XYZ file of N, CA and C in Angstrom:
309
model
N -83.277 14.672 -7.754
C -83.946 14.946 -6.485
C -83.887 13.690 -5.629
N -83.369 14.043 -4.017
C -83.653 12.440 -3.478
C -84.765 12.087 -3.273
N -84.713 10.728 -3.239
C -86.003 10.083 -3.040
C -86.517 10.160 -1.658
N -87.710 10.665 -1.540
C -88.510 10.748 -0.191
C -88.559 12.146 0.364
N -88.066 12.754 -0.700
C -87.892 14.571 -0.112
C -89.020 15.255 -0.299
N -89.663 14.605 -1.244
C -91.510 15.442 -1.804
C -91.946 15.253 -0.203
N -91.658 13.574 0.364
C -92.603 13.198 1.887
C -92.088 13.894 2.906
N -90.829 14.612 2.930
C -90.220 15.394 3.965
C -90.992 16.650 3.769
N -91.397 17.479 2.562
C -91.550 18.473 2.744
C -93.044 18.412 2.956
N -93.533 17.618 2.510
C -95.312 17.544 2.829
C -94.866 17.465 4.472
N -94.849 16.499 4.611
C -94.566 16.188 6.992
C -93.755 17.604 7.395
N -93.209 18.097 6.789
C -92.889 19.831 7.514
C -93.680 20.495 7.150
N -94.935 20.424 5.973
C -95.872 21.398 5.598
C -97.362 20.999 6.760
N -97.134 19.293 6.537
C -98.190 19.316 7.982
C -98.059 19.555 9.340
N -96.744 19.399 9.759
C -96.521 19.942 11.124
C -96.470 21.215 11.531
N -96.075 22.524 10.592
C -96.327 23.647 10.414
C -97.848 24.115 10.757
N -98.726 23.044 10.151
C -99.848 23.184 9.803
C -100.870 23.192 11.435
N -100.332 21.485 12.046
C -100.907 21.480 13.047
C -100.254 22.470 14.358
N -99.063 23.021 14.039
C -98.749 23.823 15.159
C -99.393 25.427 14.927
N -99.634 26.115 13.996
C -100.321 26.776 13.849
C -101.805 26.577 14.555
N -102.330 25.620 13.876
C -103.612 25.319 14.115
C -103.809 25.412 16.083
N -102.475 25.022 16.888
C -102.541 24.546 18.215
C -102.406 25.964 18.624
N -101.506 26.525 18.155
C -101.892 28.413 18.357
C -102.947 29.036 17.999
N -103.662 28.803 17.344
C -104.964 29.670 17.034
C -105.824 28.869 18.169
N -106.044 28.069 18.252
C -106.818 27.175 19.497
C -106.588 28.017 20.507
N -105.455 28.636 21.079
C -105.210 29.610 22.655
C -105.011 31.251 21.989
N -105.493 31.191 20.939
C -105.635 32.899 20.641
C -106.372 33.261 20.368
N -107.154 33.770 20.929
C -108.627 34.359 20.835
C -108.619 35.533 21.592
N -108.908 36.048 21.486
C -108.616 37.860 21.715
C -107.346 38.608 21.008
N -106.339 37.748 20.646
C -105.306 38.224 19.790
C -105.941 39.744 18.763
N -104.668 40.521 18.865
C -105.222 41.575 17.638
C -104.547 40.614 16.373
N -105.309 40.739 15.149
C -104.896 40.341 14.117
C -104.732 41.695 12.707
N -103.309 41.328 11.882
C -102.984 42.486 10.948
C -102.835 41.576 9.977
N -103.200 42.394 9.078
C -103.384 42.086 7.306
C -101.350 41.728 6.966
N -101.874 40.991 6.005
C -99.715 41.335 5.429
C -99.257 42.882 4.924
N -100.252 43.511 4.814
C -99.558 44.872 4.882
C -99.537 45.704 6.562
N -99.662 44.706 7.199
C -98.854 45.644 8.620
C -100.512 46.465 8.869
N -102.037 46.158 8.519
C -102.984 47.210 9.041
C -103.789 46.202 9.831
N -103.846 46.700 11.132
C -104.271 46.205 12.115
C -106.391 46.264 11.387
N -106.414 45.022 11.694
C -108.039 44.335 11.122
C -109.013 43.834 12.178
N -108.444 43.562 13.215
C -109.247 42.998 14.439
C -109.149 42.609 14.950
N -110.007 41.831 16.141
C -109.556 40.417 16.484
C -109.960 39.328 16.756
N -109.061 38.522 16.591
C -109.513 37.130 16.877
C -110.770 36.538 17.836
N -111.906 36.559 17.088
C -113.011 36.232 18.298
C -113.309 34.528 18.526
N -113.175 34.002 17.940
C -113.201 32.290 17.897
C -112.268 31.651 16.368
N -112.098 30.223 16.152
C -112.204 29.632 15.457
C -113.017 28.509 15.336
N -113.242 28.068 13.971
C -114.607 27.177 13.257
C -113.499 26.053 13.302
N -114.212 24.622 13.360
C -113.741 23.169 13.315
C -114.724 22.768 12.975
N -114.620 21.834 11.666
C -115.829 21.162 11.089
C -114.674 19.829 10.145
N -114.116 20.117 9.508
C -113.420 19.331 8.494
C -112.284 18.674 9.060
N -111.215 19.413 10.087
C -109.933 18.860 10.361
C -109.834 18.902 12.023
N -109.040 18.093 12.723
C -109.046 18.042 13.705
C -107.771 18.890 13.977
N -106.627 18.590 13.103
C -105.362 19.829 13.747
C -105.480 20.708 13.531
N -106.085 21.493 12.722
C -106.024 22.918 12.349
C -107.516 23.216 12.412
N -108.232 24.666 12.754
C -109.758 25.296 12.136
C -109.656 25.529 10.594
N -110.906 24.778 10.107
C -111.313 25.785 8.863
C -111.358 27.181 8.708
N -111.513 27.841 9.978
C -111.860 29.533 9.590
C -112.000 29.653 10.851
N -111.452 31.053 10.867
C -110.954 32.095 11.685
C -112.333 33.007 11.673
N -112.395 33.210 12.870
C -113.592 34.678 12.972
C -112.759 36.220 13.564
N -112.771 37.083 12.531
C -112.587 38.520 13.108
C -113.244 39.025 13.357
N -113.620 39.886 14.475
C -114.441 40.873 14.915
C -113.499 42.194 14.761
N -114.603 42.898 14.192
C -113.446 44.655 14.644
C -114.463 45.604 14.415
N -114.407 46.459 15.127
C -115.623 47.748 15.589
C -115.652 48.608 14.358
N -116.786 49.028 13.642
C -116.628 50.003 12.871
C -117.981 51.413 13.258
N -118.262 52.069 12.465
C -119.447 53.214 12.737
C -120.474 52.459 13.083
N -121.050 51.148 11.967
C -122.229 50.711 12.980
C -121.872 49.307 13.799
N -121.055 49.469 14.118
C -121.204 48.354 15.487
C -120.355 47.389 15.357
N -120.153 46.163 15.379
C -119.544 45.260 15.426
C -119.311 44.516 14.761
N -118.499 43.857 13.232
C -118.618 43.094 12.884
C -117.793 42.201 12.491
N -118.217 40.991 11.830
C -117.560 39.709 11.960
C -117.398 39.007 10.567
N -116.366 38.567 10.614
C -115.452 38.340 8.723
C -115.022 36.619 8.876
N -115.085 35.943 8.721
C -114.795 34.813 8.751
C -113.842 34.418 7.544
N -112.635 34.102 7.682
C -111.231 33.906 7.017
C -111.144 32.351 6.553
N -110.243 32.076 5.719
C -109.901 30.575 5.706
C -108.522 30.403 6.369
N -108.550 29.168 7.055
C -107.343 28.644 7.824
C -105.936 29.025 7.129
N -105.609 29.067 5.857
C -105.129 28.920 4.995
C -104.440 30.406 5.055
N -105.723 31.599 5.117
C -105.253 32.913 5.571
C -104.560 33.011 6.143
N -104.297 32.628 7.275
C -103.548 32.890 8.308
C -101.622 32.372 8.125
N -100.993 33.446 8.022
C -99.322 33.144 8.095
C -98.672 32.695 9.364
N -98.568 33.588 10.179
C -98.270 32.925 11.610
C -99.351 33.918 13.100
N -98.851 33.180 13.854
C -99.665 33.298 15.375
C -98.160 33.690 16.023
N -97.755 34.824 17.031
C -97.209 35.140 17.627
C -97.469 35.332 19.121
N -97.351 34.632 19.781
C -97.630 34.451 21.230
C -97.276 35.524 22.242
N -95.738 35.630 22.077
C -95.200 37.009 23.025
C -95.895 38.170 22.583
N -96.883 38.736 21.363
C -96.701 39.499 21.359
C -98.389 39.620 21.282
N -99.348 38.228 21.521
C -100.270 38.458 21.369
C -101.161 39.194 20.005
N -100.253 38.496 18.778
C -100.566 39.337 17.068
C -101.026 37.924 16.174
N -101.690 37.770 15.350
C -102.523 36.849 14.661
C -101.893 37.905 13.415
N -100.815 37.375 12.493
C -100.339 38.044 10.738
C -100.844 36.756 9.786
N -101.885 37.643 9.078
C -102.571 37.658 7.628
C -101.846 37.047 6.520
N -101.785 36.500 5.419
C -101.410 36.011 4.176
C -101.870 37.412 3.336
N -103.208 37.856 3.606
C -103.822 38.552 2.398
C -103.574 40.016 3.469
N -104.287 41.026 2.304
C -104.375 42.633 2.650
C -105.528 42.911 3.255
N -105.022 44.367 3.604
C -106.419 44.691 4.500
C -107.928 44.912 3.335
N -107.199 44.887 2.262
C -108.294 45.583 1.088
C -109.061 43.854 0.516
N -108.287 42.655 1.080
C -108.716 41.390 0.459
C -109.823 41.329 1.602
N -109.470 41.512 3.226
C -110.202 41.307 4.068
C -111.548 41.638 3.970
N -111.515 42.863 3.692
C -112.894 43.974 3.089
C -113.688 42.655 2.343
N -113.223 42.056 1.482
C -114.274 41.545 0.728
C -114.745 40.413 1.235
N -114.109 39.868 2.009
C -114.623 38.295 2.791
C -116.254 38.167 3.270
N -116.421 37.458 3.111
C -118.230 37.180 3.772
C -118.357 36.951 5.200
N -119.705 38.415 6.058
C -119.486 37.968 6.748
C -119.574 36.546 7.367
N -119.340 36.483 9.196
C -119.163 35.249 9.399
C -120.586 34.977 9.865
């Protein structure tokens, strides 16, 4: 293995990291879908407490029979942010989402 390639792939895992993070910062109203393609909600804020490039956690809102509610995700959840299309795609399922605490 060459030497210094572990530090290349960490510095492409953090820049990944903070450009994500700079998209969730301007997506807030985004609809967001689980990795199985089922639309879950949307994007109502993100939490900053620990890191300055990226949020700790994501807040979903999505309407159900009684009213409104709110799921709070880890940063980590999140695969990518799509801009043109205004879509926030999931790591986990819509059935992992279900179990999250609310926010």
């Amino acid at each position: 293995m060459p030497e210094g390639s572990g530090d290349e792939s960490t510095e492409r895992s953090l820049r990944r990291q903070a450009e994500l993070g700079r998209l969730l910062a301007a997506a807030e109203g985004y609809r967001v879908f689980a990795s199985d393609s089922k639309h879950v909600g949307w994007l109502a804020h993100v939490r900053y407490e620990r890191h300055a490039d990226h949020p700790d956690e994501i807040v979903v809102r999505s309407r159900g029979l009684l009213g409104t509610r709110r799921r709070a995700l880890p940063f980590e959840a999140v695969e990518e942010v799509r801009p043109s299309e205004r879509t926030v795609v999931l790591r986990v399922t819509h059935t992992a989402i279900g179990r999250s605490p609310p926010a």
